[in-house]
Coordinates of N, CA and C in Angstrom, one line a residue:
M268 N 0.7 -1.2 0.0 CA 0.0 0.0 0.0 C 0.9 1.2 0.1
I269 N 1.9 1.3 0.8 CA 2.8 2.4 0.9 C 3.5 2.5 -0.5
A270 N 3.9 1.5 -1.1 CA 4.5 1.5 -2.4 C 3.6 2.1 -3.4
R271 N 2.3 1.7 -3.5 CA 1.5 2.3 -4.5 C 1.3 3.8 -4.3
W272 N 1.0 4.2 -2.9 CA 0.9 5.5 -2.7 C 2.2 6.4 -3.0
F273 N 3.3 5.9 -2.8 CA 4.6 6.6 -3.1 C 4.7 6.7 -4.7
W274 N 4.4 5.7 -5.4 CA 4.4 5.6 -6.9 C 3.4 6.7 -7.5
R275 N 2.3 6.7 -6.9 CA 1.3 7.6 -7.3 C 1.7 9.2 -7.1
E276 N 2.2 9.4 -5.8 CA 2.7 10.8 -5.5 C 3.9 11.1 -6.2
W277 N 4.6 10.1 -6.5 CA 6.0 10.5 -7.1 C 5.7 11.1 -8.5
R278 N 4.7 10.7 -9.2 CA 4.3 11.2 -10.5 C 3.6 12.5 -10.5
S279 N 3.1 12.9 -9.4 CA 2.3 14.1 -9.3 C 3.3 15.3 -9.4
P280 N 2.8 16.4 -10.1 CA 3.5 17.6 -10.2 C 3.9 18.3 -8.9
S281 N 3.0 18.3 -7.9 CA 3.5 18.9 -6.7 C 4.7 18.4 -6.0
L282 N 4.9 17.0 -6.1 CA 6.0 16.4 -5.5 C 7.2 16.7 -6.4
L283 N 7.1 16.8 -7.7 CA 8.2 17.2 -8.5 C 8.8 18.6 -8.1
I284 N 7.8 19.5 -7.9 CA 8.2 20.8 -7.5 C 9.0 20.8 -6.2
V285 N 8.5 20.0 -5.3 CA 9.3 19.9 -4.1 C 10.6 19.2 -4.2
W286 N 10.7 18.4 -5.0 CA 11.9 17.6 -5.3 C 13.0 18.5 -6.0
L287 N 12.5 19.3 -6.9 CA 13.3 20.3 -7.6 C 13.8 21.3 -6.7
A288 N 12.9 21.8 -5.9 CA 13.2 23.0 -4.8 C 14.3 22.3 -3.9
L289 N 14.2 21.1 -3.3 CA 15.2 20.5 -2.5 C 16.5 20.3 -3.3
S290 N 16.5 19.9 -4.4 CA 17.7 19.7 -5.2 C 18.5 21.0 -5.4
L291 N 17.8 22.1 -5.7 CA 18.2 23.3 -5.8 C 18.9 23.9 -4.6
A292 N 18.1 23.8 -3.5 CA 18.6 24.2 -2.2 C 20.0 23.4 -1.9
V293 N 20.1 22.1 -2.0 CA 21.3 21.4 -1.7 C 22.4 21.8 -2.6
A294 N 22.1 22.1 -3.9 CA 23.1 22.6 -4.8 C 23.7 23.9 -4.5
C295 N 22.7 24.8 -4.0 CA 23.2 26.1 -3.5 C 24.0 26.0 -2.2
V296 N 23.7 25.3 -1.4 CA 24.5 25.0 -0.1 C 25.9 24.6 -0.5
L297 N 26.0 23.6 -1.3 CA 27.2 22.9 -1.9 C 28.1 24.0 -2.5
A298 N 27.5 24.8 -3.4 CA 28.2 25.8 -4.2 C 28.8 26.9 -3.1
L299 N 28.0 27.2 -2.2 CA 28.4 28.3 -1.2 C 29.5 27.8 -0.4
G300 N 29.5 26.6 -0.1 CA 30.5 26.0 0.8 C 31.9 25.9 0.0
N301 N 31.8 25.6 -1.4 CA 32.8 25.6 -2.3 C 33.4 26.9 -2.3
I302 N 32.6 27.9 -2.6 CA 33.0 29.3 -2.8 C 33.8 29.8 -1.4
S303 N 33.2 29.6 -0.2 CA 33.8 30.1 0.9 C 35.0 29.4 1.2
D304 N 35.3 28.1 0.8 CA 36.6 27.5 1.0 C 37.7 28.1 0.1
R305 N 37.2 28.4 -1.1 CA 38.2 29.0 -2.0 C 38.6 30.4 -1.6
M306 N 37.6 31.2 -1.1 CA 37.9 32.4 -0.5 C 39.0 32.4 0.7
E307 N 38.6 31.5 1.5 CA 39.4 31.3 2.8 C 40.9 30.9 2.4
K308 N 41.0 30.0 1.4 CA 42.4 29.6 0.9 C 43.1 30.7 0.4
G309 N 42.5 31.6 -0.6 CA 43.1 32.7 -1.1 C 43.4 33.8 -0.1
L310 N 42.5 34.0 0.9 CA 42.9 34.9 1.9 C 44.1 34.5 2.9
S311 N 44.0 33.3 3.1 CA 45.1 32.7 3.9 C 46.5 32.8 3.3
Q312 N 46.5 32.6 1.9 CA 47.7 32.7 1.0 C 48.2 34.1 1.0
Q313 N 47.3 35.0 0.9 CA 47.7 36.4 0.8 C 48.1 37.1 2.1
S314 N 47.5 36.4 3.1 CA 47.8 37.1 4.5 C 49.2 37.1 4.9
R315 N 50.0 36.1 4.4 CA 51.4 36.2 4.6 C 51.9 37.3 4.2
E316 N 51.7 37.9 3.0 CA 52.2 39.2 2.5 C 51.6 40.3 3.2
F317 N 50.4 40.3 3.6 CA 49.7 41.5 4.3 C 50.4 41.7 5.6
M318 N 50.7 40.5 6.3 CA 51.4 40.7 7.6 C 52.9 40.6 7.5
A319 N 53.4 40.3 6.4 CA 54.9 40.1 6.2 C 55.3 38.9 7.0
G320 N 54.5 37.9 7.3 CA 54.9 36.7 8.0 C 53.8 35.8 7.9
D321 N 53.8 34.7 8.6 CA 52.9 33.5 8.8 C 51.9 33.9 10.0
R322 N 52.5 34.3 11.1 CA 51.7 34.4 12.3 C 52.2 35.9 12.8
A323 N 51.4 36.3 13.7 CA 51.6 37.7 14.3 C 51.2 37.4 15.8
L324 N 52.2 37.9 16.7 CA 51.9 38.0 18.1 C 51.9 39.4 18.5
R325 N 50.8 40.0 18.9 CA 50.7 41.4 19.3 C 50.5 41.6 20.8
S326 N 51.1 42.4 21.3 CA 51.2 42.8 22.7 C 51.5 44.3 23.0
S327 N 50.9 44.8 24.0 CA 51.1 46.2 24.4 C 52.4 46.3 25.3
R328 N 52.9 45.1 25.7 CA 54.2 45.0 26.4 C 55.2 44.3 25.6
E329 N 56.4 44.4 26.0 CA 57.5 43.6 25.4 C 57.3 42.0 25.6
V330 N 57.5 41.3 24.5 CA 57.4 39.9 24.6 C 58.5 39.3 25.5
P331 N 58.2 38.3 26.4 CA 59.4 37.9 27.1 C 60.4 37.2 26.2
Q332 N 61.8 37.4 26.6 CA 62.8 36.9 25.8 C 62.8 35.4 25.8
A333 N 62.3 34.8 26.7 CA 62.3 33.3 26.7 C 61.3 32.8 25.6
W334 N 60.3 33.6 25.3 CA 59.3 33.1 24.3 C 60.2 33.1 22.9
L335 N 60.9 34.3 22.7 CA 61.5 34.4 21.4 C 62.6 33.3 21.3
E336 N 63.4 33.0 22.3 CA 64.4 32.0 22.4 C 63.7 30.6 22.0
E337 N 62.6 30.3 22.5 CA 61.9 29.0 22.4 C 61.4 28.9 21.0
A338 N 61.0 29.9 20.3 CA 60.5 30.1 18.9 C 61.8 29.8 18.0
Q339 N 62.8 30.4 18.3 CA 64.1 30.2 17.6 C 64.6 28.8 17.6
K340 N 64.4 28.1 18.9 CA 64.9 26.8 19.1 C 64.0 25.8 18.2
R341 N 62.7 26.3 17.9 CA 61.9 25.4 17.1 C 62.0 25.6 15.7
G342 N 63.0 26.4 15.4 CA 63.2 26.7 13.9 C 62.5 27.8 13.4
L343 N 61.8 28.7 14.1 CA 60.9 29.8 13.6 C 61.8 30.9 13.4
K344 N 61.5 31.7 12.2 CA 62.1 33.0 12.1 C 61.3 34.0 12.8
V345 N 62.0 34.8 13.7 CA 61.2 35.7 14.5 C 61.8 37.2 14.1
G346 N 60.7 38.0 13.7 CA 60.9 39.4 13.5 C 60.3 40.3 14.3
K347 N 60.8 41.4 14.8 CA 60.2 42.4 15.5 C 59.7 43.6 14.9
Q348 N 58.6 44.1 15.3 CA 58.0 45.4 14.9 C 57.5 46.2 16.0
L349 N 57.6 47.5 16.0 CA 57.0 48.4 17.0 C 56.2 49.4 16.3
T350 N 55.0 49.5 16.6 CA 54.1 50.6 15.9 C 53.5 51.5 17.0
F351 N 53.4 52.8 16.6 CA 52.7 53.7 17.4 C 52.3 54.8 16.7
A352 N 51.4 55.6 17.2 CA 51.0 56.9 16.7 C 51.6 58.1 17.4
T353 N 52.0 59.0 16.7 CA 52.7 60.1 17.3 C 52.4 61.4 16.5
M354 N 52.9 62.5 17.1 CA 52.8 63.8 16.3 C 54.2 64.3 15.8
T355 N 54.3 64.6 14.6 CA 55.4 65.0 14.0 C 55.2 66.5 13.6
F356 N 56.3 67.2 13.5 CA 56.2 68.6 13.0 C 57.2 68.9 11.8
A357 N 56.6 69.7 11.0 CA 57.4 70.3 9.8 C 57.4 71.8 10.1
G358 N 58.3 72.3 10.6 CA 58.3 73.6 11.1 C 57.4 73.8 12.3
D359 N 56.3 74.6 12.1 CA 55.3 74.8 13.2 C 54.1 74.0 12.9
T360 N 53.9 73.3 11.9 CA 52.9 72.6 11.4 C 52.8 71.1 12.0
P361 N 51.8 70.7 12.9 CA 51.9 69.4 13.5 C 51.0 68.4 12.5
Q362 N 51.4 67.2 12.5 CA 50.9 66.2 11.6 C 50.9 64.8 12.4
L363 N 49.7 64.1 12.5 CA 49.7 62.9 13.1 C 50.3 61.8 12.1
A364 N 51.2 61.1 12.8 CA 52.0 60.0 12.0 C 51.8 58.6 12.6
N365 N 51.7 57.7 11.9 CA 51.8 56.3 12.3 C 53.3 55.8 12.2
V366 N 54.0 55.5 13.1 CA 55.4 55.1 13.1 C 55.4 53.5 13.1
K367 N 56.3 52.9 12.3 CA 56.5 51.5 12.3 C 58.0 51.2 12.3
A368 N 58.6 50.7 13.3 CA 59.9 50.3 13.3 C 60.0 48.9 13.2
V369 N 60.9 48.4 12.3 CA 61.0 47.0 12.0 C 62.6 46.7 12.0
D370 N 62.8 45.3 12.1 CA 64.2 44.8 12.1 C 64.6 44.4 10.6
D371 N 65.8 43.7 10.6 CA 66.5 43.4 9.3 C 65.8 42.6 8.5
I372 N 64.9 41.6 8.9 CA 64.2 40.6 8.0 C 62.9 40.9 7.6
Y373 N 62.4 42.2 7.9 CA 61.1 42.7 7.4 C 61.3 43.0 6.0
P374 N 60.4 42.5 5.1 CA 59.3 41.6 5.3 C 59.7 40.2 5.0
M375 N 59.2 39.4 5.9 CA 59.6 37.9 5.8 C 59.1 37.5 4.3
Y376 N 57.9 37.8 4.0 CA 57.2 37.4 2.6 C 56.8 38.8 2.0
G377 N 56.9 38.6 0.7 CA 56.4 39.8 -0.2 C 57.6 40.7 -0.2
D378 N 57.3 41.9 -0.8 CA 58.3 42.9 -1.1 C 58.0 44.2 -0.4
L379 N 59.0 45.0 0.0 CA 58.7 46.3 0.6 C 58.7 47.2 -0.8
Q380 N 57.6 47.9 -1.1 CA 57.4 48.7 -2.2 C 57.8 50.1 -1.9
T381 N 58.8 50.7 -2.5 CA 59.2 52.0 -2.2 C 59.3 52.7 -3.6
N382 N 59.5 54.0 -3.5 CA 59.7 54.9 -4.6 C 60.9 55.8 -4.3
P383 N 62.0 55.5 -5.0 CA 62.3 54.6 -6.2 C 62.4 53.1 -5.7
P384 N 62.1 52.2 -6.6 CA 61.9 50.8 -6.3 C 63.2 50.1 -5.8
G385 N 63.2 49.4 -4.8 CA 64.4 48.6 -4.3 C 65.1 49.4 -3.3
L386 N 64.5 50.5 -2.8 CA 65.1 51.4 -1.7 C 64.9 50.6 -0.4
K387 N 66.0 50.2 0.2 CA 65.9 49.6 1.6 C 66.6 50.5 2.6
P388 N 65.9 51.0 3.6 CA 66.6 51.8 4.6 C 67.5 51.2 5.5
Q389 N 68.6 51.9 5.8 CA 69.7 51.3 6.7 C 69.1 51.6 8.2
A390 N 69.7 50.8 9.1 CA 69.5 51.1 10.4 C 69.5 52.5 10.9
G391 N 68.6 53.1 11.5 CA 68.5 54.5 12.0 C 68.0 55.5 11.0
S392 N 67.8 54.9 9.8 CA 67.0 55.7 8.9 C 65.6 55.8 8.8
V393 N 64.9 56.6 8.1 CA 63.5 56.7 8.1 C 63.0 56.8 6.6
L394 N 61.8 56.1 6.3 CA 61.1 56.2 5.2 C 59.8 56.7 5.5
L395 N 59.4 57.8 4.7 CA 58.1 58.4 4.8 C 57.1 58.1 3.6
A396 N 55.8 57.8 4.0 CA 54.8 57.6 3.0 C 53.6 58.6 3.2
H397 N 53.0 59.0 2.2 CA 51.9 59.9 2.3 C 50.6 59.0 2.4
A398 N 49.8 59.5 3.3 CA 48.6 58.8 3.6 C 47.4 59.1 2.6

């Protein structure tokens, strides 16, 4: 009896519409999952260049030296950066500036884009960029 009911309902147009709607919903969910996976992979690959490294440890205080030594023991390259906002002056004109101090290995990934190209500052020198 159930088999006959199922066969009769299977051929009805109303069940066909439900079946097509369900198939379309499953296809949309699978497509969105695939798109989000691709976007996540693309962003994680580009994040190395955005951060100039694989991972970032941010702190408002100096990182303990023991942590840095342990990271180097494990074969990790460790780079240091210091960023802060401050006021600079050109004559009597104040200007808000974001200062970023980096060590020798910056950037670990990607390139430092300067004008003229290839300019790498020496220790104690400054590069300026317009905002």
